[in-house]
PDB file of C-alpha atoms and ligand atoms in Angstrom:
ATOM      1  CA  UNK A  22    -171.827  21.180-153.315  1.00 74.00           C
ATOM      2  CA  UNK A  23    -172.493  18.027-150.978  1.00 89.00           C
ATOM      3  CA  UNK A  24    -175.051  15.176-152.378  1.00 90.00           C
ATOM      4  CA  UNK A  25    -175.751  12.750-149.597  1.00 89.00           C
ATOM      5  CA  UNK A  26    -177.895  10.735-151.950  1.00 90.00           C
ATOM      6  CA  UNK A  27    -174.944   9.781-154.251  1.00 97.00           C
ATOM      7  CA  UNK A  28    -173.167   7.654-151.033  1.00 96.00           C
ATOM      8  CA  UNK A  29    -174.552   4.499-152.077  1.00 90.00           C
ATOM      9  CA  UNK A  30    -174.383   4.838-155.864  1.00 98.00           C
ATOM     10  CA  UNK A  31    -172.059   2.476-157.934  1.00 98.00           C
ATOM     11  CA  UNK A  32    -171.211   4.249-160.945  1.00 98.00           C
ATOM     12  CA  UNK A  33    -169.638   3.667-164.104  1.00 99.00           C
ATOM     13  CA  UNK A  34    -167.530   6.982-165.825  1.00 99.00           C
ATOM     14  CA  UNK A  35    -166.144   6.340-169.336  1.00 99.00           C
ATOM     15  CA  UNK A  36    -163.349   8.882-170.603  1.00 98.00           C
ATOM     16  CA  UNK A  37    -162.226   9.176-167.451  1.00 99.00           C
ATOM     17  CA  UNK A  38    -158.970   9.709-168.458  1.00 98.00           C
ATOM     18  CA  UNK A  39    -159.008  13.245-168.860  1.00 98.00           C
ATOM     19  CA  UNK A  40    -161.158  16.355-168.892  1.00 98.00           C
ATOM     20  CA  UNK A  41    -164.770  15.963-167.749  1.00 99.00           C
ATOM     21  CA  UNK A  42    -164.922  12.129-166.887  1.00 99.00           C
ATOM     22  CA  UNK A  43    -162.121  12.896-164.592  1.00 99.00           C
ATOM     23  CA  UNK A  44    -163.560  15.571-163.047  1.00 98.00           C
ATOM     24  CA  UNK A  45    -166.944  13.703-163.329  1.00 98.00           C
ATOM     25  CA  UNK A  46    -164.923  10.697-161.249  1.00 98.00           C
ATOM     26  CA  UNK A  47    -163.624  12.615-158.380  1.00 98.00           C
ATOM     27  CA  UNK A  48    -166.936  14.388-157.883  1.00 98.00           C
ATOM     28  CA  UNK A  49    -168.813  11.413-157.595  1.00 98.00           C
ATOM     29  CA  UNK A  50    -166.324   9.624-155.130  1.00 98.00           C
ATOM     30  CA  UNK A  51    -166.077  13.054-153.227  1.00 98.00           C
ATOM     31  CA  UNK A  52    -169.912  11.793-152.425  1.00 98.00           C
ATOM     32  CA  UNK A  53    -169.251   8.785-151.260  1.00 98.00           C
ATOM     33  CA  UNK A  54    -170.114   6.996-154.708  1.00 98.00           C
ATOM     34  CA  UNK A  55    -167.798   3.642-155.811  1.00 98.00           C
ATOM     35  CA  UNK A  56    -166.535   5.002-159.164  1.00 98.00           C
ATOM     36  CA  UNK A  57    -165.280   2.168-162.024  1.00 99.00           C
ATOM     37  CA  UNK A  58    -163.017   4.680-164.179  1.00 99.00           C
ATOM     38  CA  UNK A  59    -162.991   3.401-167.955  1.00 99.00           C
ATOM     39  CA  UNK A  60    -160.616   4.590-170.500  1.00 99.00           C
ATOM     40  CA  UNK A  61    -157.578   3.409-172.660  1.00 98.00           C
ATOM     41  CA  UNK A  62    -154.342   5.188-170.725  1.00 98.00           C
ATOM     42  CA  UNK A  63    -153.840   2.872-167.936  1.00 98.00           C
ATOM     43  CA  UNK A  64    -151.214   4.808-166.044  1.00 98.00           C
ATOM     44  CA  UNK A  65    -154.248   8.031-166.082  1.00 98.00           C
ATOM     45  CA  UNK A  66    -156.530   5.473-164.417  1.00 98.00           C
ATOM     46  CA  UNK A  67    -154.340   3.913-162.107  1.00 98.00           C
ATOM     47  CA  UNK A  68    -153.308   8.105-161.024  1.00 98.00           C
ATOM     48  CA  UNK A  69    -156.622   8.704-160.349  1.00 98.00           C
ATOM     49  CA  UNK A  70    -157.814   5.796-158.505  1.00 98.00           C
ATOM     50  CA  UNK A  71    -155.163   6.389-155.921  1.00 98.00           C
ATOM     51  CA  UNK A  72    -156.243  10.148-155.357  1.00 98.00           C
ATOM     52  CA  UNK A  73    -159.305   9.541-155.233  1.00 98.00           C
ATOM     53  CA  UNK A  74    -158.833   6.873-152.277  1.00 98.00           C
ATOM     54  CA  UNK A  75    -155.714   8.967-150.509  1.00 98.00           C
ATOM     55  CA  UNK A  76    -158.985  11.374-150.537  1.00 98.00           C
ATOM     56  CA  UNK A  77    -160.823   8.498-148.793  1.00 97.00           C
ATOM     57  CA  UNK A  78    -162.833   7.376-151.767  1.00 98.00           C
ATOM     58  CA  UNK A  79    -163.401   4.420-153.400  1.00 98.00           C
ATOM     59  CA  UNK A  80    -162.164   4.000-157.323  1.00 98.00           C
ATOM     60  CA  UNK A  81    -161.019   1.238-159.809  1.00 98.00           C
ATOM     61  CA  UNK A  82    -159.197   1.784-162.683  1.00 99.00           C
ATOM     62  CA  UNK A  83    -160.791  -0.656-165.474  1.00 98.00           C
ATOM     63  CA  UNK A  84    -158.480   0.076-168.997  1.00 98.00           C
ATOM     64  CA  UNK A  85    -160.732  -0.168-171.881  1.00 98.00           C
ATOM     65  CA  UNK A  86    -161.352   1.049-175.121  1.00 99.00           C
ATOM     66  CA  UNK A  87    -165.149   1.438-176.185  1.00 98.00           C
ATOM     67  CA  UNK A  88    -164.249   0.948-179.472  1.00 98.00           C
ATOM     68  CA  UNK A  89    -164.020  -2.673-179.160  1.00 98.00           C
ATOM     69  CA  UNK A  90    -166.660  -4.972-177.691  1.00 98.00           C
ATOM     70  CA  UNK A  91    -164.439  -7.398-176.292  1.00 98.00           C
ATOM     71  CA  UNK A  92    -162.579  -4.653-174.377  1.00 98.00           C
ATOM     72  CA  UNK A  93    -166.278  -3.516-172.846  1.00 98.00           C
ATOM     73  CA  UNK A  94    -166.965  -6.961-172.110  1.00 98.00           C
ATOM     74  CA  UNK A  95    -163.896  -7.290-170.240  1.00 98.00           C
ATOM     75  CA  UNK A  96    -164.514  -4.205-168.703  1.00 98.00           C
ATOM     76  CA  UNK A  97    -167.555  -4.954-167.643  1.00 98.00           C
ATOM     77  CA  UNK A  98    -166.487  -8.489-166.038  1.00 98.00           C
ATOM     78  CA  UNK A  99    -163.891  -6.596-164.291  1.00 98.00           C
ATOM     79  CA  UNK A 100    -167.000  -3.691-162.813  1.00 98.00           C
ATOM     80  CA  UNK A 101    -169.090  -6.660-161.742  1.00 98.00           C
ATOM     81  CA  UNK A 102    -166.374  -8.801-160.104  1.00 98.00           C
ATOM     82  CA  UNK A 103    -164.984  -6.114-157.825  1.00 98.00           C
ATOM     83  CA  UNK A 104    -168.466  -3.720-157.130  1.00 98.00           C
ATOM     84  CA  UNK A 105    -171.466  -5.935-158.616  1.00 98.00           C
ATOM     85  CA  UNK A 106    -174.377  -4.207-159.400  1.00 98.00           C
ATOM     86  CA  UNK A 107    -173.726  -0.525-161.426  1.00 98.00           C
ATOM     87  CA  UNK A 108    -176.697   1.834-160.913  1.00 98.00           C
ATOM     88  CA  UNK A 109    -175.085   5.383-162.428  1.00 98.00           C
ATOM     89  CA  UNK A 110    -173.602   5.284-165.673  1.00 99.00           C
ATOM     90  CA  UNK A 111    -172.187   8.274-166.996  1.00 99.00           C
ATOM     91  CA  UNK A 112    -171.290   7.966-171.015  1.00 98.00           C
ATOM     92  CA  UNK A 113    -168.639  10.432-171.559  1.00 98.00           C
ATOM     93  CA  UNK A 114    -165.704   8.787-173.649  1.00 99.00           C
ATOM     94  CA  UNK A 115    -166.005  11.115-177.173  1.00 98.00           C
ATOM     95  CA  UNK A 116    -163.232  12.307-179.670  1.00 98.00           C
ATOM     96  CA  UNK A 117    -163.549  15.361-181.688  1.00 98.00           C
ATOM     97  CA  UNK A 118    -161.796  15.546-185.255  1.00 98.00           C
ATOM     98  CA  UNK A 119    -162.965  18.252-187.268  1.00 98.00           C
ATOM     99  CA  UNK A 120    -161.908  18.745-191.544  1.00 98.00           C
ATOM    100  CA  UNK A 121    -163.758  19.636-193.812  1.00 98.00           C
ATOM    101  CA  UNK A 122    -166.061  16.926-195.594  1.00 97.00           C
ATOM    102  CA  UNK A 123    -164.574  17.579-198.961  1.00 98.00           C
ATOM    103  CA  UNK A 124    -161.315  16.316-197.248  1.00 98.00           C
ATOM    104  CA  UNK A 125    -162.969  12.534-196.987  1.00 98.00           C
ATOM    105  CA  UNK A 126    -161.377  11.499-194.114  1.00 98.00           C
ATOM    106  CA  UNK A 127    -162.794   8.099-193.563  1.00 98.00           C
ATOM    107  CA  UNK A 128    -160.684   7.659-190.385  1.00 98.00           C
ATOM    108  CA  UNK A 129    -162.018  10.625-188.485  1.00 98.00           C
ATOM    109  CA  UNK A 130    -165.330   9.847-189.747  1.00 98.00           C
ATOM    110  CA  UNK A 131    -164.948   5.546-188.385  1.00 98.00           C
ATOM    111  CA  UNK A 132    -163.209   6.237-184.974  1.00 98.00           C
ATOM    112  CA  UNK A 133    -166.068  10.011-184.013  1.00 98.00           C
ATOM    113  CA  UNK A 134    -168.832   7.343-184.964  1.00 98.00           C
ATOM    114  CA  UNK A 135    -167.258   4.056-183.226  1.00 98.00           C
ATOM    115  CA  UNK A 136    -166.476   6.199-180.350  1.00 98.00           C
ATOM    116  CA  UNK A 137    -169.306   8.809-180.039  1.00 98.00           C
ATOM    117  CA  UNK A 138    -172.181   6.921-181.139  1.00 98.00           C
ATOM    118  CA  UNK A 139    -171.226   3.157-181.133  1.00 98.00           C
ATOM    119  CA  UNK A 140    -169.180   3.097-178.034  1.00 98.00           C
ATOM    120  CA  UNK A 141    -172.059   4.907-175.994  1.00 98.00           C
ATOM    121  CA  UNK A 142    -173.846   1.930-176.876  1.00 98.00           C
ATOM    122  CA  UNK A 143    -171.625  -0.761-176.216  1.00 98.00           C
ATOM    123  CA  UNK A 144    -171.863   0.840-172.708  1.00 98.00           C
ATOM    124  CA  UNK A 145    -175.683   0.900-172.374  1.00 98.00           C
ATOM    125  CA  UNK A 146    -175.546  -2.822-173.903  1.00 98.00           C
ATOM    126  CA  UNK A 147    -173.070  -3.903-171.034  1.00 98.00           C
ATOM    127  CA  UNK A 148    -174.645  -1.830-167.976  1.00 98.00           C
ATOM    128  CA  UNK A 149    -178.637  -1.472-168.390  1.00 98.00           C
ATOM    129  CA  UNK A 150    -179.663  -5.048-167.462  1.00 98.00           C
ATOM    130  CA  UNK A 151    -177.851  -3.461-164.162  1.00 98.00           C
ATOM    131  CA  UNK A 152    -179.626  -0.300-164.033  1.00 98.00           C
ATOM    132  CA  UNK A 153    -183.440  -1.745-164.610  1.00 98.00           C
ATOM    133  CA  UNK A 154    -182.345  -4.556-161.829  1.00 98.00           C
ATOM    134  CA  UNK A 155    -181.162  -1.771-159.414  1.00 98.00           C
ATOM    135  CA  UNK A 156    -184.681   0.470-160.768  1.00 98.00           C
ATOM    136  CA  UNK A 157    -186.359  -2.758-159.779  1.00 98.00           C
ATOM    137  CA  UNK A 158    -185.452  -3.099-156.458  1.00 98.00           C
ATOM    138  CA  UNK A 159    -186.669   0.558-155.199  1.00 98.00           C
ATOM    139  CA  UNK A 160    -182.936   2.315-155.825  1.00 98.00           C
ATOM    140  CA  UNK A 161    -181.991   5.313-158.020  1.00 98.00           C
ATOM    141  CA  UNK A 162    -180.495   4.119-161.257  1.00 98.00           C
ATOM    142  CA  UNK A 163    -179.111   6.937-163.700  1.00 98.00           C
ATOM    143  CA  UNK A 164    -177.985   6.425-167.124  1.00 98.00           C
ATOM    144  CA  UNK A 165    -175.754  10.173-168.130  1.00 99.00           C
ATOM    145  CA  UNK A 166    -174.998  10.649-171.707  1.00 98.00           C
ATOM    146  CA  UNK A 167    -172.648  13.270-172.088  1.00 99.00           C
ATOM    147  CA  UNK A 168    -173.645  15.048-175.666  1.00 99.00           C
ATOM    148  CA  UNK A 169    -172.629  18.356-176.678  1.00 98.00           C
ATOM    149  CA  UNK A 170    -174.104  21.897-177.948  1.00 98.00           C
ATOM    150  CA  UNK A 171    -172.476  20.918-181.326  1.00 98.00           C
ATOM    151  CA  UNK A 172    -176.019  18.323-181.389  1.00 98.00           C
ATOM    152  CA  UNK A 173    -178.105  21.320-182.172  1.00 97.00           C
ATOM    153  CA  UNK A 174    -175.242  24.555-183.324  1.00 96.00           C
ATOM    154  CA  UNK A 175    -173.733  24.176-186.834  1.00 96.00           C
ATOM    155  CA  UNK A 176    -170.140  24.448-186.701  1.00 92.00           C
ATOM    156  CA  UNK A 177    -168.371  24.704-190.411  1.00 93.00           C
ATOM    157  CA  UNK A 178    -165.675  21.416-190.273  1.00 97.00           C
ATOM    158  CA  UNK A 179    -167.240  19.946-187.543  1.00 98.00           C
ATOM    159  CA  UNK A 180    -170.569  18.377-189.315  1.00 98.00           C
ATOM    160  CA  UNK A 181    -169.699  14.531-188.594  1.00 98.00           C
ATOM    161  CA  UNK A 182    -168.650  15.180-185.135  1.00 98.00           C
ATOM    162  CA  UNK A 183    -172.088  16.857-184.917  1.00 98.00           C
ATOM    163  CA  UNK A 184    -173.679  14.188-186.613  1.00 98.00           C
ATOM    164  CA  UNK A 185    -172.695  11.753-183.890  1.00 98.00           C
ATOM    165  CA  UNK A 186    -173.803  14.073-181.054  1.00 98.00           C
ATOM    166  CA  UNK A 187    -176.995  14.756-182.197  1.00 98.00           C
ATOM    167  CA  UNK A 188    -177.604  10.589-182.909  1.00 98.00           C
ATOM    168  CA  UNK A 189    -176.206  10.686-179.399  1.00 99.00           C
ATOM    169  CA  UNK A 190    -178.823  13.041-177.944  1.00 98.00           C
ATOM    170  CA  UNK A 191    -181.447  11.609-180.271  1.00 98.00           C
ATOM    171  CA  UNK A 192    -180.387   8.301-178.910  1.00 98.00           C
ATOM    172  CA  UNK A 193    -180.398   9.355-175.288  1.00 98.00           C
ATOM    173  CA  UNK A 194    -184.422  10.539-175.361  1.00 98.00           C
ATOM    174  CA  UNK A 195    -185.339   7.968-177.597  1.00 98.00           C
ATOM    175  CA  UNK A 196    -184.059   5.522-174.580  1.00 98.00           C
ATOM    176  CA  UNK A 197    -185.961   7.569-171.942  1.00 98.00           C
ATOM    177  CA  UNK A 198    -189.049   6.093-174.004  1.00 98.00           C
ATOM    178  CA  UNK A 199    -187.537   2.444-172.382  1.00 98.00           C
ATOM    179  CA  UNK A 200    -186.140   3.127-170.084  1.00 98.00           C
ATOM    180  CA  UNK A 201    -188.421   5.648-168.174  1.00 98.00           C
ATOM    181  CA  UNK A 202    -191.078   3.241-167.408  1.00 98.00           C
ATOM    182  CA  UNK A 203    -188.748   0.888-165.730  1.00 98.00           C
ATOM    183  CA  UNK A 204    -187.638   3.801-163.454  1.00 98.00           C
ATOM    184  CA  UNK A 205    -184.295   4.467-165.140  1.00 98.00           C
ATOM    185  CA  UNK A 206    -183.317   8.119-165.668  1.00 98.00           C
ATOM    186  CA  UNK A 207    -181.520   9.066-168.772  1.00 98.00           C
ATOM    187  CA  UNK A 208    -180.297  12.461-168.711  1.00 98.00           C
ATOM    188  CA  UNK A 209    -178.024  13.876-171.825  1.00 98.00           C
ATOM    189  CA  UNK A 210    -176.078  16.984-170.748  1.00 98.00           C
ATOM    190  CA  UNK A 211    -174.684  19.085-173.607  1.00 98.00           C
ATOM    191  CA  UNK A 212    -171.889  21.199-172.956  1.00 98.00           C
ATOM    192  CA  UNK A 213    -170.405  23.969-174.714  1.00 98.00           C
ATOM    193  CA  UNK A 214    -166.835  25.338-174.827  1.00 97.00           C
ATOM    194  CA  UNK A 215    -165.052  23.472-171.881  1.00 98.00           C
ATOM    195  CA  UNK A 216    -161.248  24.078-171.525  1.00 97.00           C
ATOM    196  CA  UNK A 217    -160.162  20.193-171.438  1.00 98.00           C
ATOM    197  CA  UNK A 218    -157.796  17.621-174.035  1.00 97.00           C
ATOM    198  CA  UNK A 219    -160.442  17.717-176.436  1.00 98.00           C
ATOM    199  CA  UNK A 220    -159.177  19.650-178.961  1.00 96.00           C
ATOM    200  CA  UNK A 221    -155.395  17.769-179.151  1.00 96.00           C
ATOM    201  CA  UNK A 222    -156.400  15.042-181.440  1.00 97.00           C
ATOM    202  CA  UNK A 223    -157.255  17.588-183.953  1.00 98.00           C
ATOM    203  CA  UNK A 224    -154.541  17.292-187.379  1.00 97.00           C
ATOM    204  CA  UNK A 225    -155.774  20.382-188.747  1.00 97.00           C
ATOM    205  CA  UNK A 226    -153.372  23.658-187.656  1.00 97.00           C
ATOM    206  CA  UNK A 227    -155.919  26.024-189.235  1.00 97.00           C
ATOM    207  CA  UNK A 228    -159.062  23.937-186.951  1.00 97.00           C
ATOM    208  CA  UNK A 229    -156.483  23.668-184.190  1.00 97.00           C
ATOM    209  CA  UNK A 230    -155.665  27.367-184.286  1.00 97.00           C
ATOM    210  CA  UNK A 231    -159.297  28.152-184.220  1.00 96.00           C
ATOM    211  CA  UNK A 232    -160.590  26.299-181.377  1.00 96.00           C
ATOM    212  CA  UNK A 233    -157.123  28.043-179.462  1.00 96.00           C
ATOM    213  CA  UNK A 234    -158.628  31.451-180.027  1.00 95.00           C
ATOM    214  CA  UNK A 235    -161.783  30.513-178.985  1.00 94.00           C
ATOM    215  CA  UNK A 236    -160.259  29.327-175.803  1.00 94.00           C
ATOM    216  CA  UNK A 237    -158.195  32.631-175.303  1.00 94.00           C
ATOM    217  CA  UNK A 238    -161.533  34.331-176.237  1.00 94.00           C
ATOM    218  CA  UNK A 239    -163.958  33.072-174.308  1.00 93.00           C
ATOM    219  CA  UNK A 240    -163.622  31.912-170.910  1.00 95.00           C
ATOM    220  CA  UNK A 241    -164.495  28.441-171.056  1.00 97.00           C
ATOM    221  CA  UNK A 242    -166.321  26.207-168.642  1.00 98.00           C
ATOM    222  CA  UNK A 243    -163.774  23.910-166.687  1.00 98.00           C
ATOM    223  CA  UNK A 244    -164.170  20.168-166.270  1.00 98.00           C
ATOM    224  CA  UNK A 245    -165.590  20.425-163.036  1.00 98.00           C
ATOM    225  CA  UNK A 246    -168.704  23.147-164.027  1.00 98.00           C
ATOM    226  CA  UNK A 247    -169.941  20.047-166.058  1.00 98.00           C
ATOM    227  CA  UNK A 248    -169.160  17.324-164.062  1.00 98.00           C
ATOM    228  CA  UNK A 249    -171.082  19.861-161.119  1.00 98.00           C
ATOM    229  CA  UNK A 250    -173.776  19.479-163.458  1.00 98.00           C
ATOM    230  CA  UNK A 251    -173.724  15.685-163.336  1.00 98.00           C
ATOM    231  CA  UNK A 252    -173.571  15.421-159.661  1.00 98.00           C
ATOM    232  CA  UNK A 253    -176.428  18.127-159.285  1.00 98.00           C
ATOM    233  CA  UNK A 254    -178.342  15.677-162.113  1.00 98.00           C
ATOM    234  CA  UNK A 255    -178.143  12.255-160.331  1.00 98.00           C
ATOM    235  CA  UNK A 256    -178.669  12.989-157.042  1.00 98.00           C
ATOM    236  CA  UNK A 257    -182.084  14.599-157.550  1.00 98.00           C
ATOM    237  CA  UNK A 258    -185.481  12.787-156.116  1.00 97.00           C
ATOM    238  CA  UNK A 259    -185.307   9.438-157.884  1.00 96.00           C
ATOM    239  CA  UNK A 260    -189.176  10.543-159.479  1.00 97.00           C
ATOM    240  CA  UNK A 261    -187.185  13.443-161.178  1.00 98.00           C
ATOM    241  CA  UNK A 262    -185.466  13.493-164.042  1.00 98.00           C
ATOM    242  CA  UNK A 263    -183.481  16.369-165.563  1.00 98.00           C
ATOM    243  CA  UNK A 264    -183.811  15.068-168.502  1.00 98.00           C
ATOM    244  CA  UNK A 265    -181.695  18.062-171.165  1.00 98.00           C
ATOM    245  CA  UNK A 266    -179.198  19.912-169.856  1.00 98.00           C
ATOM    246  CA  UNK A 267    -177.434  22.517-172.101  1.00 98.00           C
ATOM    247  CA  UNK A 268    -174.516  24.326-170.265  1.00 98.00           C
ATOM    248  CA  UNK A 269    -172.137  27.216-171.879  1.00 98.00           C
ATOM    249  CA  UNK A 270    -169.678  29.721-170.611  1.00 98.00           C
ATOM    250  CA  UNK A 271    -171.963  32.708-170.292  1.00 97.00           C
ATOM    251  CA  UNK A 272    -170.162  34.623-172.820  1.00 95.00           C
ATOM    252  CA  UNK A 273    -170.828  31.636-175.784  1.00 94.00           C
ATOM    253  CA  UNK A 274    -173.998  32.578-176.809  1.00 81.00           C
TER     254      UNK A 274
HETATM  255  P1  NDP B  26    -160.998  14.742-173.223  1.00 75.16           P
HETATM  256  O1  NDP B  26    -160.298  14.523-174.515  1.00 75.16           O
HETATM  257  O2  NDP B  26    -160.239  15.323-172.081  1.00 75.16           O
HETATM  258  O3  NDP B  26    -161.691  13.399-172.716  1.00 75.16           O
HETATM  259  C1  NDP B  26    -162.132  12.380-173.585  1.00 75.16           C
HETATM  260  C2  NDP B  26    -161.988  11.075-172.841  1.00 75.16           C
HETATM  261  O4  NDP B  26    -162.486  10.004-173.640  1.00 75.16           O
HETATM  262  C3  NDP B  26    -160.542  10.747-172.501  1.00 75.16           C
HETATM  263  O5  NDP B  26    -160.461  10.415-171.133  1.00 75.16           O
HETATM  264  C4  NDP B  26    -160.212   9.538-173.364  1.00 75.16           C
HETATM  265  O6  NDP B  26    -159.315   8.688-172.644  1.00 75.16           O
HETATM  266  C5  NDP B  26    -161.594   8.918-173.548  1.00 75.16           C
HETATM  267  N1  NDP B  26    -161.696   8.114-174.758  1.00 75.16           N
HETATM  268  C6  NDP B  26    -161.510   8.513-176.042  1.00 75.16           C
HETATM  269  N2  NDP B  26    -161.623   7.477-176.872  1.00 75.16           N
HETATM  270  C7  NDP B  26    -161.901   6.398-176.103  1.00 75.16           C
HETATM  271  C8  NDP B  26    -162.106   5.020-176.375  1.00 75.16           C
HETATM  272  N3  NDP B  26    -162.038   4.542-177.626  1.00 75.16           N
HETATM  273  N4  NDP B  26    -162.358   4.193-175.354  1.00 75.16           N
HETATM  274  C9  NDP B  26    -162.420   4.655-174.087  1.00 75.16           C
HETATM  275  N5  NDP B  26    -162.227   5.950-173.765  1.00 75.16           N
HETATM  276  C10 NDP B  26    -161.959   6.796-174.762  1.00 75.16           C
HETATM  277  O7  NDP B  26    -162.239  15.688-173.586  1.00 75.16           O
HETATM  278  P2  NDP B  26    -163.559  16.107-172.760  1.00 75.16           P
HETATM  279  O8  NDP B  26    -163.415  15.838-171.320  1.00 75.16           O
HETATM  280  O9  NDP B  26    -163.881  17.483-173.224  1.00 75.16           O
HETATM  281  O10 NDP B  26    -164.630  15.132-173.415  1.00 75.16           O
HETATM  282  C11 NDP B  26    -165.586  14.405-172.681  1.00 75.16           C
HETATM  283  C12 NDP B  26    -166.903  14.445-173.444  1.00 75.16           C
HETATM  284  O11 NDP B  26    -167.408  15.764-173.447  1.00 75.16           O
HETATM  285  C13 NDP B  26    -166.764  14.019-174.916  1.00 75.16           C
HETATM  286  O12 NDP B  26    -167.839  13.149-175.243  1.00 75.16           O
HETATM  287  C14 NDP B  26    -166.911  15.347-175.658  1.00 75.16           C
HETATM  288  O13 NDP B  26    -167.435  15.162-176.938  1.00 75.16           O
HETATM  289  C15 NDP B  26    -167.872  16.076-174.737  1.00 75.16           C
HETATM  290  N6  NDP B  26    -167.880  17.530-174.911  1.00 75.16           N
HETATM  291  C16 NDP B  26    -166.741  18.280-174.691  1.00 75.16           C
HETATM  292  C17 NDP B  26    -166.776  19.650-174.908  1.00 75.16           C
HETATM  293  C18 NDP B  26    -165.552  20.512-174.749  1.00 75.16           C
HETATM  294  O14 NDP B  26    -165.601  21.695-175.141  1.00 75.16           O
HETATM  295  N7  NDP B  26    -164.462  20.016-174.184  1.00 75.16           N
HETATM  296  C19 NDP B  26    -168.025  20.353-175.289  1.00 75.16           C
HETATM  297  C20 NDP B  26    -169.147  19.465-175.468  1.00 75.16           C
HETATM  298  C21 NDP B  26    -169.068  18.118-175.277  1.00 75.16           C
HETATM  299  P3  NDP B  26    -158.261   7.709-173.375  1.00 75.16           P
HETATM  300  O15 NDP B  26    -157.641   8.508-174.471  1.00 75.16           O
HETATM  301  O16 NDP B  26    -157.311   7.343-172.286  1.00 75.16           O
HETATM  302  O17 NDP B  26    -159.066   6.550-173.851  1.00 75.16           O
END
């Protein structure tokens, strides 16, 4: 689908390394939107940024890891130096590490929170000053926070990674009480199964076995049915907001 209205946007994707902020990436430069890619593998930025402009967009790869405030600072630096002003932001970057709780992994538990939770707001922290400035002077300004289903469904394994996506989507309309009356959209979209890298960080063979069959099971959204979603999101009317999105392969019920 075309979106004429994103051809002026500067946008920030984090995680776009991979799966949805990829996908998420090339849609929004397919609209004519400048597109900072954020993640931590380099070489998967640098790949994308040159498709996306031998497609005749504009990208720049920005390596950082959201997980560490000097890295978004840098990052940041980097965003304003080459583009300036950011008006879409589009929080995507997540891990998923499912055990069980009795299993007390502390590490899962650190790097799902730092990541999911704290590294969405190291990203509002560097990039809203821009979006209430850009609000301010009469243009669109979007701030996407890329939840998931797993916010509101109980998975067994999986209750800290739900933990930090339902602070995320708690966090996201808590913001649209702040960030609404300067005329800055926040939108959370919550996907379900989506057929991406998520599930290779998992250590688990039983977990990683599971999530496999679900794949095989059910066909799963792709990347680009969410980051469709996005597009579709941001380039409404700046007076409307889609604020909740839930999305799911139609046979995930
Ligand atoms: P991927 O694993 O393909 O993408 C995750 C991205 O996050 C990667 O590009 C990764 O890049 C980046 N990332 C991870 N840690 C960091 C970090 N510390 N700093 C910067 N970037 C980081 O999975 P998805 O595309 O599926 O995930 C995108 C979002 O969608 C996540 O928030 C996920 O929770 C959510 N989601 C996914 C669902 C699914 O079924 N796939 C369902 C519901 C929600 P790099 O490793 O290079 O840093």
């Amino acid at each position: 689908m075309n979106h004429p209205a994103l051809a002026a946007r500067t946008a920030v994707v984090t995680g776009a390394a991979s799966g949805i902020g990829t996908a998420t990436a090339r849609t929004l430069a397919s609209n004519g939107a400048r597109v900072a890619l954020l993640a931590r593998r380099t070489e998967r930025l640098d790949a994308l940024a040159a498709d996306i402009a031998a497609a005749g967009g504009q990208a720049l790869a920005v390596t950082a890891d959201i997980t560490d405030q000097a890295s978004v600072d840098a990052a940041a630096k980097a965003v304003h130096d080459a583009y300036g002003q950011v008006d879409l932001v589009v929080n995507n970057a997540g891990v998923m590490l499912p055990n069980p709780v009795s299993d007390g992994r502390l590490d899962e538990w650190t790097r799902m929170i730092d990541t999911n939770l704290t590294g969405a707001l190291r990203v509002v922290r560097a990039f809203t000053a821009d979006l209430t400035a850009a609000a301010g002077d009469g243009r669109t300004a979007d701030l996407v926070n890329v939840s998931s289903i797993a916010a509101h469904v109980l998975f067994p394994e999986y209750a800290v990674y739900g933990a930090t996506k339902a602070a995320l989507t708690q966090l996201s309309a808590a913001l649209r009480t702040e960030l609404g009356p300067c005329d800055v959209r926040v939108s959370t979209i919550e996907p379900g199964l989506t057929g991406t890298e998520l599930g290779e960080h998992i250590d688990n063979p039983e977990l990683r076995e599971q999530l496999g069959g679900m794949l095989t099971a059910i066909p799963a959204l792709s990347a680009e049915d969410v980051a469709d979603l996005v597009a579709y999101t941001v380039s409404r009317p700046r007076h409307v907001n889609l604020r909740h999105s839930v999305v799911l392969p139609t046979r995930q019920a």
